[in-house]
Short mmCIF file of C-alpha atoms in Angstrom, two decimals:
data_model
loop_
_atom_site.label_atom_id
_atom_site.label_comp_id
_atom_site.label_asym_id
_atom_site.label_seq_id
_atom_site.Cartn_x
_atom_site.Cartn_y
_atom_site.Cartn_z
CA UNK A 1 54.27 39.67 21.27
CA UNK A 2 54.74 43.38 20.98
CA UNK A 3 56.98 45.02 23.24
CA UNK A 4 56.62 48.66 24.14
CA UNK A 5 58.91 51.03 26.05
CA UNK A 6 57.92 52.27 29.10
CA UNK A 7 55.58 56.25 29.02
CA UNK A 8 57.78 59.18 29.04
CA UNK A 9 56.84 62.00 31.92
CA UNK A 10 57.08 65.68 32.07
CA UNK A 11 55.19 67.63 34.60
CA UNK A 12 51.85 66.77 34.18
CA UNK A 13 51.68 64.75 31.26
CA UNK A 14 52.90 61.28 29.80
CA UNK A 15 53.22 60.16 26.19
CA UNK A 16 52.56 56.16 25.53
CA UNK A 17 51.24 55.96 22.10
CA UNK A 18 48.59 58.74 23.55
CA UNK A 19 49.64 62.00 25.56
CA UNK A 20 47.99 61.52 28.98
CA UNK A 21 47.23 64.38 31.71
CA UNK A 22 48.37 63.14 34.73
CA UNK A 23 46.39 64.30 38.10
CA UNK A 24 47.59 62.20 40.48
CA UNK A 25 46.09 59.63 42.24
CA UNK A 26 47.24 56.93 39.38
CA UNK A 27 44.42 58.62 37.21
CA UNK A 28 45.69 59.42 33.88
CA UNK A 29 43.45 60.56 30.92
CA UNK A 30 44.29 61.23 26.93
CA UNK A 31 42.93 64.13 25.55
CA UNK A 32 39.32 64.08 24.18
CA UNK A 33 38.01 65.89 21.35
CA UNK A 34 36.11 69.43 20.85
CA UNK A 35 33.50 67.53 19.64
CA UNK A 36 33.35 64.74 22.18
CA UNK A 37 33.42 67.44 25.18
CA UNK A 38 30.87 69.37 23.04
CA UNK A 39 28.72 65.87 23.05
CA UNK A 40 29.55 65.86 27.45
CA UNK A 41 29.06 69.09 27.84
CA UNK A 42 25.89 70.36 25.58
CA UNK A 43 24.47 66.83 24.63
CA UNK A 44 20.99 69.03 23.34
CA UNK A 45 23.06 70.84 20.79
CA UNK A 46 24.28 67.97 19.03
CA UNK A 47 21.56 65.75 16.69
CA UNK A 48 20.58 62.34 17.55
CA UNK A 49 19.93 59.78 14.57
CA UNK A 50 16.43 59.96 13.20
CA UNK A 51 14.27 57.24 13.23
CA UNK A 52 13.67 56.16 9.46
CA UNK A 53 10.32 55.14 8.81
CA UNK A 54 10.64 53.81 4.80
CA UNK A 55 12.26 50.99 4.51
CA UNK A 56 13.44 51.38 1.14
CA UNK A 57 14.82 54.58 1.53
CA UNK A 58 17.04 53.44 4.82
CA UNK A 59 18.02 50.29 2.17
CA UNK A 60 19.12 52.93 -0.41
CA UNK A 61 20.54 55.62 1.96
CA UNK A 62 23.62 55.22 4.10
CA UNK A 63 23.58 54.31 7.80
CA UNK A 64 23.21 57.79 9.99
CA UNK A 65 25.51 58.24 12.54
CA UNK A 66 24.27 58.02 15.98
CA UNK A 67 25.36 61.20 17.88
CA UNK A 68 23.41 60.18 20.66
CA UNK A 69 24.61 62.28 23.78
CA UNK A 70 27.26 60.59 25.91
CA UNK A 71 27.53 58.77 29.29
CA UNK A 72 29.11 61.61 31.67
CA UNK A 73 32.37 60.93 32.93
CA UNK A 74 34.16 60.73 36.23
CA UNK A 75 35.46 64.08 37.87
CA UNK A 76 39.13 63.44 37.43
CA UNK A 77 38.05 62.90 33.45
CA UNK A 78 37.42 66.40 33.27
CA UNK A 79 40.50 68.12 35.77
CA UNK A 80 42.36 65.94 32.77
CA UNK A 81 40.64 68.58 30.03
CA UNK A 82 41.40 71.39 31.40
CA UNK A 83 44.90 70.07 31.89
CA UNK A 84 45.14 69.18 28.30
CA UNK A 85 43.73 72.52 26.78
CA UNK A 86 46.00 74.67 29.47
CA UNK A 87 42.81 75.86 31.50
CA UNK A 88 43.07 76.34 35.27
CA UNK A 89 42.86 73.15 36.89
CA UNK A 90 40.51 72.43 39.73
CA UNK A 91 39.18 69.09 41.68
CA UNK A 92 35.92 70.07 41.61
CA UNK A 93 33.86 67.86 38.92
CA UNK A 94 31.29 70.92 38.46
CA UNK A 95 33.71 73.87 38.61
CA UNK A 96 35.53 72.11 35.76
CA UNK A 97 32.57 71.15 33.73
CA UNK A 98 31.93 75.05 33.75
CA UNK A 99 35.67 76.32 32.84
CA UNK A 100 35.29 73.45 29.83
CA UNK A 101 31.82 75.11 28.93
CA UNK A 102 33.12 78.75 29.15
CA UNK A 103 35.78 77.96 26.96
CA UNK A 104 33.63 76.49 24.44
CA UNK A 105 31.15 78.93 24.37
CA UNK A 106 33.62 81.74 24.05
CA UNK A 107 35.50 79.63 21.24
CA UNK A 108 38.73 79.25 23.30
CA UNK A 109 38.97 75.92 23.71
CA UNK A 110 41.56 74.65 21.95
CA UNK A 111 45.37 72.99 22.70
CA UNK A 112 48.19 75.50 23.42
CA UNK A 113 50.86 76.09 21.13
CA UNK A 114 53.33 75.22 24.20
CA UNK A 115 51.29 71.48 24.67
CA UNK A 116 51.42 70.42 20.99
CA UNK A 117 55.21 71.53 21.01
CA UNK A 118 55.63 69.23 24.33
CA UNK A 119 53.23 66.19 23.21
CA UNK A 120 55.57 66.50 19.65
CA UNK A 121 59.06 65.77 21.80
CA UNK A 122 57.66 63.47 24.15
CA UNK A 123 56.22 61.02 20.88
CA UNK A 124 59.85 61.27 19.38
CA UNK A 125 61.66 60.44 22.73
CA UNK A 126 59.21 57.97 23.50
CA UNK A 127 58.85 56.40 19.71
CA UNK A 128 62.87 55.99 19.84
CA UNK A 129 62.96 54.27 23.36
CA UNK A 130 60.34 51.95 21.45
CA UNK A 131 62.52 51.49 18.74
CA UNK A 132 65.49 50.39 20.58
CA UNK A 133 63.48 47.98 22.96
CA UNK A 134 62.16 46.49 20.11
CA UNK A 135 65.48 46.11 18.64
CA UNK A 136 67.08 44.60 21.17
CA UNK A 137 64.49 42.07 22.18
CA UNK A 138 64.46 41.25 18.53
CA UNK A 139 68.54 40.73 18.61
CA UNK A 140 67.82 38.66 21.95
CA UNK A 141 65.59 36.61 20.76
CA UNK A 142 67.86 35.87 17.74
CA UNK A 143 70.37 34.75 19.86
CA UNK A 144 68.37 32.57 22.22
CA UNK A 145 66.38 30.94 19.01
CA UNK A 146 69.95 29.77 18.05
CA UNK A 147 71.48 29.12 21.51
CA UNK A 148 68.67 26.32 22.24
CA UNK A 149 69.62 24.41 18.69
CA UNK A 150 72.66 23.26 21.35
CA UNK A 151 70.35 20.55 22.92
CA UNK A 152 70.90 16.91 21.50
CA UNK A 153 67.25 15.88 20.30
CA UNK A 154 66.37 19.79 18.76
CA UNK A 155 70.08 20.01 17.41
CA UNK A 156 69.40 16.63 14.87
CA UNK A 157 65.82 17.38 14.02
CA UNK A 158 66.30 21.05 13.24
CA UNK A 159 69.72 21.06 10.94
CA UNK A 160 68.09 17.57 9.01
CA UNK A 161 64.51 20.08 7.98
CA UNK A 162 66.65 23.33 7.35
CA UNK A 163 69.14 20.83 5.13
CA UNK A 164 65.92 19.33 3.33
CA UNK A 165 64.63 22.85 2.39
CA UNK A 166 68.35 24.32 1.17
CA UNK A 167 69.65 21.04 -1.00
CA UNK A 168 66.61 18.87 -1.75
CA UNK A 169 63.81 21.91 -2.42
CA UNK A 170 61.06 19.36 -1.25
CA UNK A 171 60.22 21.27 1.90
CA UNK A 172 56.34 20.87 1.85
CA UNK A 173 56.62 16.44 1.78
CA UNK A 174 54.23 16.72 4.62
CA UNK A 175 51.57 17.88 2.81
CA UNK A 176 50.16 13.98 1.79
CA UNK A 177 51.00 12.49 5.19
CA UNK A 178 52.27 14.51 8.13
CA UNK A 179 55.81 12.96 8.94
CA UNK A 180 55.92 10.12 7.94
CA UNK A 181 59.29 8.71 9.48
CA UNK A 182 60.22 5.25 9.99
CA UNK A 183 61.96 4.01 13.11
CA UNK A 184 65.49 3.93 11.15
CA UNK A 185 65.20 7.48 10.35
CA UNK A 186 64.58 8.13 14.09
CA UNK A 187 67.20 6.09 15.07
CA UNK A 188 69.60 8.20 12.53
CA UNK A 189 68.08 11.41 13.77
CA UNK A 190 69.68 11.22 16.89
CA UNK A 191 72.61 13.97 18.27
CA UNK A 192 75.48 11.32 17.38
CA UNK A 193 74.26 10.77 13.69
CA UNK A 194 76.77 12.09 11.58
CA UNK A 195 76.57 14.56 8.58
CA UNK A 196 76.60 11.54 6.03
CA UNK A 197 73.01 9.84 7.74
CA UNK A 198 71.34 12.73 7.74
CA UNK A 199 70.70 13.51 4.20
CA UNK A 200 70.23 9.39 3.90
CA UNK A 201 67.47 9.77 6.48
CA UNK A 202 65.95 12.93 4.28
CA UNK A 203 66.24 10.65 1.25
CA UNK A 204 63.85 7.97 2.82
CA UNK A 205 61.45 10.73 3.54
CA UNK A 206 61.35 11.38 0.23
CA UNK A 207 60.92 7.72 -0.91
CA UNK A 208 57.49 7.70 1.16
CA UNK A 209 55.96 10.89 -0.76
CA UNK A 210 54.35 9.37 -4.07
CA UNK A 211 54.41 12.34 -5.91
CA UNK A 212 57.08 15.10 -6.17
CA UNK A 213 56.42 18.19 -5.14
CA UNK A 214 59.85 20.15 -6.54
CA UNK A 215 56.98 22.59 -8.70
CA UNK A 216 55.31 23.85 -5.61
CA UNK A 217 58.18 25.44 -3.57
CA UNK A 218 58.61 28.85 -5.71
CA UNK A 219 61.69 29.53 -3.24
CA UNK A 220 64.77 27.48 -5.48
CA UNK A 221 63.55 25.37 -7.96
CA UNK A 222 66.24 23.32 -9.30
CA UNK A 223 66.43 21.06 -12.47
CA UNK A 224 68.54 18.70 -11.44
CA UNK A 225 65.75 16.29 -9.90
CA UNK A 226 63.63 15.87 -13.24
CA UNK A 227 63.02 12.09 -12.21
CA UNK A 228 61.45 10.91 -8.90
CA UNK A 229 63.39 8.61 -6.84
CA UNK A 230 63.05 5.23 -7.23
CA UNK A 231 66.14 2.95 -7.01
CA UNK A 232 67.77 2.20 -3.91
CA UNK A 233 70.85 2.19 -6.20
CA UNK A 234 70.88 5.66 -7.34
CA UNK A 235 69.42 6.75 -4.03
CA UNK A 236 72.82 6.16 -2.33
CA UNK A 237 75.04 7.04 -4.69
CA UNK A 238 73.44 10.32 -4.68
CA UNK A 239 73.55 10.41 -0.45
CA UNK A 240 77.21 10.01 -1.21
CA UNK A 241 77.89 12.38 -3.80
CA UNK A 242 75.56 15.30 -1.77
CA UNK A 243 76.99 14.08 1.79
CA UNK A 244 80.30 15.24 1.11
CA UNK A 245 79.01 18.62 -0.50
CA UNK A 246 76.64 18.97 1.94
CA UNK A 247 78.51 20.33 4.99
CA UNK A 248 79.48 23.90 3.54
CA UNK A 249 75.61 24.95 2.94
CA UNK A 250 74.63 22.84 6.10
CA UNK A 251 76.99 24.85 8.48
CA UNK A 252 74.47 27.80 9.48
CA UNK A 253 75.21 30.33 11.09
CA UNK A 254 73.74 28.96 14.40
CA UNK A 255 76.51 27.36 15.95
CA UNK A 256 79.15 30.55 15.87
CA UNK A 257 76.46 32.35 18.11
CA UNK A 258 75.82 30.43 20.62
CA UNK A 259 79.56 30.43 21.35
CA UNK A 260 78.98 34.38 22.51
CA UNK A 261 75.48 33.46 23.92
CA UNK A 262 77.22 31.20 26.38
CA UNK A 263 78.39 34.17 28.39
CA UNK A 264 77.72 34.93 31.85
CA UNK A 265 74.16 36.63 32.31
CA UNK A 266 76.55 40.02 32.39
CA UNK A 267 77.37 39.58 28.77
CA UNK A 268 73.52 38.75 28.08
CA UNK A 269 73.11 42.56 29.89
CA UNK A 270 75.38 44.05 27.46
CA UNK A 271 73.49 42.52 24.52
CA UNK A 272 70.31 43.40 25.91
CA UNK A 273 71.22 47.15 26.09
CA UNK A 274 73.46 47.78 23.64
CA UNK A 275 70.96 47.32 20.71
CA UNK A 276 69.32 50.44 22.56
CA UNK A 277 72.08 52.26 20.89
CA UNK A 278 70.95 54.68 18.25
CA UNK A 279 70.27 52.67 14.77
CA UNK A 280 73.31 50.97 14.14
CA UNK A 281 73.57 48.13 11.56
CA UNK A 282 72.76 45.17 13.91
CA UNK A 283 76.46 45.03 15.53
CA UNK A 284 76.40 45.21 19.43
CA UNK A 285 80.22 45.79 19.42
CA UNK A 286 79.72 49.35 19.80
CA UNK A 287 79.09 49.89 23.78
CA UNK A 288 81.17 53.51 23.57
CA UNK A 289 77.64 55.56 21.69
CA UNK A 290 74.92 54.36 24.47
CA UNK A 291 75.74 57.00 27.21
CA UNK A 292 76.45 59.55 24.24
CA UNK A 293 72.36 58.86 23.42
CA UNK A 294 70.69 58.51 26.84
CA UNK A 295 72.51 62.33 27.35
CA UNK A 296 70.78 63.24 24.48
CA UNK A 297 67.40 62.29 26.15
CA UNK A 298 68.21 64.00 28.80
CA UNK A 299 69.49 67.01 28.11
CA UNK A 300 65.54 68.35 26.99
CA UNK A 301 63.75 68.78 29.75
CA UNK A 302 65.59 71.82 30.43
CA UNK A 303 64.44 73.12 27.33
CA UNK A 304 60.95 74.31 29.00
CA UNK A 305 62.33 75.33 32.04
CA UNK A 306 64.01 78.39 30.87
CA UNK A 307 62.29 81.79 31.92
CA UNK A 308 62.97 83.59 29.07
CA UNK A 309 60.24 84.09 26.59
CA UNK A 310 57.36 83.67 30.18
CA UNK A 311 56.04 87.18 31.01
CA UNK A 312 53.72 87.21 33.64
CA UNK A 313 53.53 91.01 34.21
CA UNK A 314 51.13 92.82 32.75
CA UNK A 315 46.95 93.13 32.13
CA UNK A 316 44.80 89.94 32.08
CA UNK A 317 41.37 89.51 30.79
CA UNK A 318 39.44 87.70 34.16
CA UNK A 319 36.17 85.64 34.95
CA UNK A 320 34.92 85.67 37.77
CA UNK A 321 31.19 84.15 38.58
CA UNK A 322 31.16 84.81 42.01
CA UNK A 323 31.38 89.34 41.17
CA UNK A 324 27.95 88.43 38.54
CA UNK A 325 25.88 86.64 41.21
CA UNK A 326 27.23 89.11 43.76
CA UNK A 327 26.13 92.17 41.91
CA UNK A 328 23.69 91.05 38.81
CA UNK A 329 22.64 94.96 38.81
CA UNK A 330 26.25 96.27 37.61
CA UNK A 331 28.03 95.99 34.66
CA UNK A 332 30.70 92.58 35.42
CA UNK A 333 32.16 92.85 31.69
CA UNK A 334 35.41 93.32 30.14
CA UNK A 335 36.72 92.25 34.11
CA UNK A 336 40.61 92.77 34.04
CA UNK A 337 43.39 92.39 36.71
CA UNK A 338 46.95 93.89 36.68
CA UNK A 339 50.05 92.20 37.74
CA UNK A 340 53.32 94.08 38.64
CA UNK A 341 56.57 92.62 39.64
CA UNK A 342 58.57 94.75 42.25
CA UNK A 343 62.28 93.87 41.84
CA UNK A 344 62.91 96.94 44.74
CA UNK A 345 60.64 94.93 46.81
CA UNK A 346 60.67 91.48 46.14
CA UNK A 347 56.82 91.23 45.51
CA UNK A 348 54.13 90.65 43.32
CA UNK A 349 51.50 93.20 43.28
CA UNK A 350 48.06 92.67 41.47
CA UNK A 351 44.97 95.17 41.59
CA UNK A 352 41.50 95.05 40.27
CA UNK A 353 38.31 97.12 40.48
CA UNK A 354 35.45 94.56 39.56
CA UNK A 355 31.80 96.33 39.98
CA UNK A 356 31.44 97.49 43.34
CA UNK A 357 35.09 95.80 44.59
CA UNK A 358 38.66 97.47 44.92
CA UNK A 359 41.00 95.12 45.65
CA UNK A 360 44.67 95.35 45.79
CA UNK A 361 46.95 91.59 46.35
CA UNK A 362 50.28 91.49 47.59
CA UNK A 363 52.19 88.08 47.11
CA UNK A 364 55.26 87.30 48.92
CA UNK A 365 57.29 86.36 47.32
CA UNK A 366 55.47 85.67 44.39
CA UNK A 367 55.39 83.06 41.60
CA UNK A 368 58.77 81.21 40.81
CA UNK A 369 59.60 80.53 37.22
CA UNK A 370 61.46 77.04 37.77
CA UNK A 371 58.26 75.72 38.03
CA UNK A 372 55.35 77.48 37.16
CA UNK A 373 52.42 75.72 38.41
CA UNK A 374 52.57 75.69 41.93
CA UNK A 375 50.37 77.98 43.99
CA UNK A 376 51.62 81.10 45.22
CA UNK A 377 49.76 82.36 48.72
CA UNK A 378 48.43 85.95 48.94
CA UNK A 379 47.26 88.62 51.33
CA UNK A 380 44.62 90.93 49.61
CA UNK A 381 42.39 94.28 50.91
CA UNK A 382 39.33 95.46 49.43
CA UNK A 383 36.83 97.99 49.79
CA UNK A 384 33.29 97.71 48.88
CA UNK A 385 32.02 101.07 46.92
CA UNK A 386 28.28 100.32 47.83
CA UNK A 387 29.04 99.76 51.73
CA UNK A 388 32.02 101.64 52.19
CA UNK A 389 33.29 98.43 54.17
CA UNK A 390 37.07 97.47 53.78
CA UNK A 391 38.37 94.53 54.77
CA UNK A 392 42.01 93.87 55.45
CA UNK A 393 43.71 91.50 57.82
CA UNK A 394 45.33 88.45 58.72
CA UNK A 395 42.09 86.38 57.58
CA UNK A 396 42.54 87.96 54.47
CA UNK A 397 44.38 86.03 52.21
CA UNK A 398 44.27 83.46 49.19
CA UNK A 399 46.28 81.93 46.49
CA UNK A 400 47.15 82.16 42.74
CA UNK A 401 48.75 79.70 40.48
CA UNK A 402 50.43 80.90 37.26
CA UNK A 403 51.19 78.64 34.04
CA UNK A 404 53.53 78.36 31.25
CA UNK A 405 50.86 79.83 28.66
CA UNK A 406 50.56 82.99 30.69
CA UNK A 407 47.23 82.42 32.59
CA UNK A 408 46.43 82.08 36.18
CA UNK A 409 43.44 80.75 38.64
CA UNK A 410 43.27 82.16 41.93
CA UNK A 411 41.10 82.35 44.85
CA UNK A 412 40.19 85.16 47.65
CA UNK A 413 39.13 83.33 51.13
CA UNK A 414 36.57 84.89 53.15
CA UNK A 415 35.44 87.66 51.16
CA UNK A 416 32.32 89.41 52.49
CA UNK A 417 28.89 88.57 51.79
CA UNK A 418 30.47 85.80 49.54
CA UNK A 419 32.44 83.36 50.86
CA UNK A 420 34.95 82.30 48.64
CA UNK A 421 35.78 83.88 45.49
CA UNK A 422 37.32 82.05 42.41
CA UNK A 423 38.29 84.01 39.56
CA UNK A 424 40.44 82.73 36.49
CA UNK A 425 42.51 84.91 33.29
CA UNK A 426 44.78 85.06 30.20
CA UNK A 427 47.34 87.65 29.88
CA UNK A 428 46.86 90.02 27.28
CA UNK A 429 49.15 90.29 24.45
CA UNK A 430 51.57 93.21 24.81
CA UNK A 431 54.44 94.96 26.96
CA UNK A 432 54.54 94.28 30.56
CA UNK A 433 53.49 97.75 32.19
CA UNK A 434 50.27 98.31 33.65
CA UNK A 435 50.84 102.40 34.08
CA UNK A 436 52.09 102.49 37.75
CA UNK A 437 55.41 101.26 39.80
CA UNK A 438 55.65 99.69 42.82
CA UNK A 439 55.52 102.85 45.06
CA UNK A 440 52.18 103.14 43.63
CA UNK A 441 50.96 99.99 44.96
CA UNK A 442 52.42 100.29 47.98
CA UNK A 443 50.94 103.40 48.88
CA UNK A 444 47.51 102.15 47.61
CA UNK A 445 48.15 99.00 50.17
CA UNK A 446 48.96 101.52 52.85
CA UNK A 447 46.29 103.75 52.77
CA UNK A 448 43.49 100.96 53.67
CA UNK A 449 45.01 101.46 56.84
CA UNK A 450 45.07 104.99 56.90
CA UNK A 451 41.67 105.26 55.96
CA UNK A 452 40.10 102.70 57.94
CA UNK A 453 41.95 104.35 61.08
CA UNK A 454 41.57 107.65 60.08
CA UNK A 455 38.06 107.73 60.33
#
C-alpha cells in the first residue's frame, strides 16, 4: 500500500505529485496544457480525426489521433489557469475564458519564471517528506512483522519454514501436495516444541515429497543431500547431528527486536518519526538531526517574501475592453498606465489617458509587498475629452491587485456611461520613472477640483 506525505502549500498553490492552484472553496486544479486550453478555448482551430473510407489503407496506416474538441469545464477550472500562468484572477467563468484567450492569441500564455522556480521547491520539499514517510512506515512495519512472531502458534510455524529454507534448501515441497503434515508434526509444531523436534518435524515433511526438489531452488544449492531420504535410521541421526548445529543459523534476528518493540506506544512515536530524519543508514538512534531538518523546511518560505528584486513603479502595457466598446471610433491601442510611488506622501499614484478618458488614481496607502496579492482600494477622477464631464467623488473609487510577476488587474466602479470598468497589465521592462514626481500628481489630482469649481 503506498503511502504518500501529505501536499505542501504556499499561497495559492499546492504540490502533491501535481502543482495545484488553489481558489478556495476546497477546489483545487493542476495546470493544463497550451494545447488542451487551446482545444477549450478555440475547439474550431484544432483538427478532428477524418473519417477513413478505404479499409486497407486505415489497416496499413496508423490510428489518427482524435483531437475532437473538449467537454468545457467548470468556472473555478479556469480562475485555476489564470492562476497557474500568473494572469489576473477573476470568478467570473467568462471574464476568465477571455483573459485565457487574449493571452493565447497574443502568444503570452505561458508559466512565469517565478511559478516554475516555486512548483521546483515545493516537488523537492514535498518528494523528501515522501521519502521519509515512506521510510519510516517501512522501518515500522519491520518491526511489527517481527514483534507478532512473539505469539505461540505463529512463533513455531514461522521459525520451522524459515529453518527449512536456510538448512534443508527444499523450500518449494509444497509444490506436489500443499502441506502435507501429519498430526505428529502438528503436535511437535507447537510453542513448547523444542529446537531438537523441529527440524525432526521438517524431516517428515520431507519423507512425504517423492521426489527431491534440491535442483529447483537456485537460492543455495548444496551437495551434501545427493541421496533422497529414505531410512528412518539415517533420518535421525542426521536430526541429531543438524539439531545441535542448527540453533546459530536458526536464531534470526527477530527476537532481539521485539525486545525494543515492546515499548510503551511513546517509544513506538519515536520510531515512527525518527526515520523522518534526513537519509540516515536505517539507525533510529539519532533523535538530535530531526529538528535540525524540519528548520530546514522551514526556513524557505521566506525566500519569496523578500521585496527586493519586485518593482512595481513604473509604465505598464494595459487592456481594457470596456475603453474599445466605449469608443470603437478612436484609436484604443498601445493603452498604457503609469504607476508612481510617493515616499513624501505615503501614496500610490497611477495616471492614464485611454481615448477620450483622463484619469488620475490615488491609492492609500497602496500595495504592501509582504504579500502581494491582496487588493488595494482606490479613489480615481476622470475627465471625458468628448463631453467635457469630470467625475470625482466619494462614489468614485475601485481597486487594484498587484502580483509577484509585476502585473496588476484592477477595476473603476461607476464610471460614466459604462458601468464598471475592468482593465488588466504587465509592467514594462526598465527603470522605475514615469517622467514626473509626486507634486506632479498631486497638482493634477487637485486641479479637477479647481476646474470643476472654477467654472
Amino acid at each position: 500500500m503506498s503511502t504518500f506525505a501529505p501536499p505542501v502549500r504556499r499561497g495559492d498553490f499546492l504540490y502533491s505529485s501535481l502543482l495545484y492552484a488553489d481558489i478556495g472553496n476546497g477546489n483545487q486544479h493542476p495546470r493544463a496544457s497550451v494545447a488542451e486550453l487551446t482545444n477549450l478555448l478555440r475547439p474550431q482551430q484544432v483538427p478532428t480525426a477524418k473519417k477513413r473510407k478505404n479499409v486497407l489503407s486505415a489497416a496499413s496506416e496508423p490510428p489518427a489521433q482524435d483531437f475532437s474538441p473538449a467537454k468545457d469545464q467548470v468556472g473555478h477550472f479556469y480562475t485555476a489557469q489564470l492562476v497557474h500562468y500568473g494572469l489576473p484572477q477573476t470568478k467570473d467563468k467568462n471574464t476568465a475564458k477571455v483573459r485565457l484567450l487574449d493571452a493565447l492569441n497574443q502568444g503570452k500564455l505561458e508559466v512565469p519564471a517565478w511559478i516554475t522556480k516555486l512548483e521546483g521547491e515545493l516537488r523537492k520539499e514535498w518528494e523528501a517528506e515522501n521519502r521519509k514517510l515512506k521510510k519510516g512506515a517501512k522501518v515500522v512495519g519491520g518491526i511489527r512483522g517481527s514483534g507478532g512472531g512473539s505469539g505461540g502458534r505463529r512463533s513455531s510455524d514461522i521459525p520451522t519454514s524459515s529453518s527449512g529454507a536456510a538448512n534443508n534448501i527444499t523450500v518449494n515441497v509444497s509444490l506436489n501436495s500443499p502441506f502435507m503434515i501429519d498430526p505428529q508434526t502438528l503436535a511437535q509444531a507447537t510453542p513448547t516444541s523444542t529446537s531438537s523436534r523441529k527440524p525432526t518435524a521438517k524431516k517428515r515433511k520431507i519423507e512425504h515429497s517423492p521426489e527431491p526438489t534440491r535442483s529447483t531452488t537456485p537460492k543455495k544449492a548444496r551437495p551434501s543431500q545427493p541421496q533422497p531420504i529414505s531410512s528412518s535410521k539415517l533420518t535421525k541421526e542426521e536430526l541429531s547431528a543438524r539439531a545441535k548445529s542448527s540453533p546459530a543459523p536458526r536464531v534470526k534476528k527477530e527476537p532481539s527486536q521485539p525486545s525494543s518493540s515492546r515499548a510503551t506506544p511513546k517509544s513506538s512515536q519515536k520510531i515512527k518519526t525518527e526515520p523522518r530524519i534526513k537519509h540516515e543508514s536505517g539507525h533510529v538512534d539519532t533523535p538530535g538531526f530531526a529538528p535540525r531538518s524540519s528548520k530546514k523546511i522551514k526556513a524557505e518560505p521566506p525566500d519569496d517574501d523578500q521585496p527586493g528584486p519586485i518593482l512595481l513603479s513604473g509604465t505598464y502595457d494595459v487592456t481594457c475592453p470596456a475603453v474599445e466598446e466605449r469608443f470603437p471610433h478612436l484609436d484604443c491601442s498601445d493603452l498604457q498606465l503609469s504607476l508612481l510611488k510617493d515616499d513624501d506622501r505615503g501614496v500610490w499614484w497611477a495616471s492614464f489617458s485611454w481615448a477620450a478618458w483622463d484619469c488620475l488614481i490615488q491609492m492609500n496607502p497602496g500595495p504592501s509587498y509582504t504579500p502581494l496579492g491582496e487588493p488595494c482600494s482606490l479613489g480615481w477622477r476622470l475627465k471625458d475629452n468628448e463631453t467635457g464631464e469630470l467625475r470625482f467623488g466619494r462614489n468614485c473609487t475601485g481597486d487594484m491587485t498587484f502580483f509577484n510577476n509585476q502585473s496588476f488587474h484592477g477595476l473603476l466602479y461607476k464610471v460614466p456611461f459604462v458601468g464598471t470598468v475592468e482593465f488588466w497589465g504587465v509592467r514594462v521592462f526598465g527603470i522605475g520613472e514615469v517622467g514626473k514626481g509626486g507634486d506632479d500628481f498631486q497638482w493634477e489630482w487637485d486641479a479637477f477640483v479647481k476646474e470643476a469649481y472654477g467654472r
